[in-house]
Amino acid sequence: MTMLAKLKTFEASRYSIFIILLVVIVAASLLSPNFLSGDNIFNVLRQVAVITILAYGAMTLIIGGMIDLSAGRSWPSPASWR
């Protein structure tokens, strides 16, 4: 398959979320010099760590056939902070 044929079969809708994410990252890094700094990346990773662990556990249960959605109820949400 030639390169031209590959470009013709490129499905933009299939990769649109990655293209949008790349545009947002480039725009944010141009607007803020601290966006791609080590401290900022470490802070983002630290903030998503707990949610990632809960999501991994839920994914494991769902793949195993034991659907358990109770982790979402036990995690406090901003709506319950009234």
CSV table of C-alpha atoms in Angstrom, one decimal:
chain,number,residue,atom,x,y,z
A,1,MET,CA,0.0,0.0,0.0
A,2,THR,CA,1.5,3.3,-1.0
A,3,MET,CA,1.7,6.3,1.3
A,4,LEU,CA,-0.9,8.2,-0.8
A,5,ALA,CA,-3.4,5.3,-0.4
A,6,LYS,CA,-2.8,5.3,3.4
A,7,LEU,CA,-3.5,9.0,3.5
A,8,LYS,CA,-6.7,8.6,1.6
A,9,THR,CA,-7.9,5.9,4.1
A,10,PHE,CA,-7.0,8.0,7.2
A,11,GLU,CA,-10.1,8.2,9.3
A,12,ALA,CA,-10.0,11.6,11.1
A,13,SER,CA,-12.9,10.7,13.4
A,14,ARG,CA,-11.0,7.6,14.7
A,15,TYR,CA,-8.1,9.8,15.9
A,16,SER,CA,-9.9,13.0,16.6
A,17,ILE,CA,-9.7,12.8,20.4
A,18,PHE,CA,-5.9,12.3,20.2
A,19,ILE,CA,-5.6,15.3,17.8
A,20,ILE,CA,-7.7,17.5,20.1
A,21,LEU,CA,-5.6,16.4,23.1
A,22,LEU,CA,-2.4,17.2,21.2
A,23,VAL,CA,-3.7,20.6,20.2
A,24,VAL,CA,-4.7,21.4,23.9
A,25,ILE,CA,-1.3,20.3,25.2
A,26,VAL,CA,0.6,22.4,22.6
A,27,ALA,CA,-1.6,25.4,23.3
A,28,ALA,CA,-1.3,25.1,27.1
A,29,SER,CA,2.5,24.8,26.8
A,30,LEU,CA,2.7,27.9,24.6
A,31,LEU,CA,0.5,29.9,27.0
A,32,SER,CA,2.2,28.8,30.2
A,33,PRO,CA,5.9,28.1,30.5
A,34,ASN,CA,5.3,26.0,33.6
A,35,PHE,CA,2.8,23.6,32.0
A,36,LEU,CA,5.4,21.0,30.9
A,37,SER,CA,7.5,21.4,34.0
A,38,GLY,CA,8.4,18.4,36.2
A,39,ASP,CA,6.6,19.8,39.2
A,40,ASN,CA,3.3,20.3,37.3
A,41,ILE,CA,3.5,16.8,35.7
A,42,PHE,CA,4.2,15.3,39.2
A,43,ASN,CA,1.2,17.2,40.7
A,44,VAL,CA,-1.1,15.9,38.0
A,45,LEU,CA,0.0,12.3,38.4
A,46,ARG,CA,-0.4,12.6,42.2
A,47,GLN,CA,-3.9,14.0,41.8
A,48,VAL,CA,-5.1,11.2,39.5
A,49,ALA,CA,-3.4,8.3,41.5
A,50,VAL,CA,-6.4,7.5,43.7
A,51,ILE,CA,-8.9,7.6,40.9
A,52,THR,CA,-6.7,5.5,38.7
A,53,ILE,CA,-6.4,2.8,41.5
A,54,LEU,CA,-10.2,2.7,41.9
A,55,ALA,CA,-10.7,2.6,38.2
A,56,TYR,CA,-8.3,-0.3,37.8
A,57,GLY,CA,-10.0,-2.3,40.6
A,58,ALA,CA,-13.5,-1.7,39.0
A,59,MET,CA,-12.1,-2.7,35.6
A,60,THR,CA,-10.7,-5.9,37.0
A,61,LEU,CA,-14.0,-6.8,38.6
A,62,ILE,CA,-16.0,-6.0,35.4
A,63,ILE,CA,-13.7,-8.1,33.2
A,64,GLY,CA,-14.0,-10.9,35.7
A,65,GLY,CA,-17.8,-10.8,35.5
A,66,MET,CA,-18.4,-9.4,38.9
A,67,ILE,CA,-19.8,-6.0,38.3
A,68,ASP,CA,-19.2,-3.8,41.4
A,69,LEU,CA,-19.9,-0.1,41.3
A,70,SER,CA,-19.8,0.5,45.1
A,71,ALA,CA,-16.4,2.2,44.8
A,72,GLY,CA,-18.0,5.3,43.3
A,73,ARG,CA,-20.4,5.6,46.2
A,74,SER,CA,-17.7,5.3,48.8
A,75,TRP,CA,-15.5,8.0,47.2
A,76,PRO,CA,-16.8,11.4,48.3
A,77,SER,CA,-18.0,13.6,45.5
A,78,PRO,CA,-18.3,17.4,45.6
A,79,ALA,CA,-22.1,17.0,45.3
A,80,SER,CA,-22.1,15.5,48.8
A,81,TRP,CA,-20.2,18.3,50.5
A,82,ARG,CA,-23.2,20.4,51.3
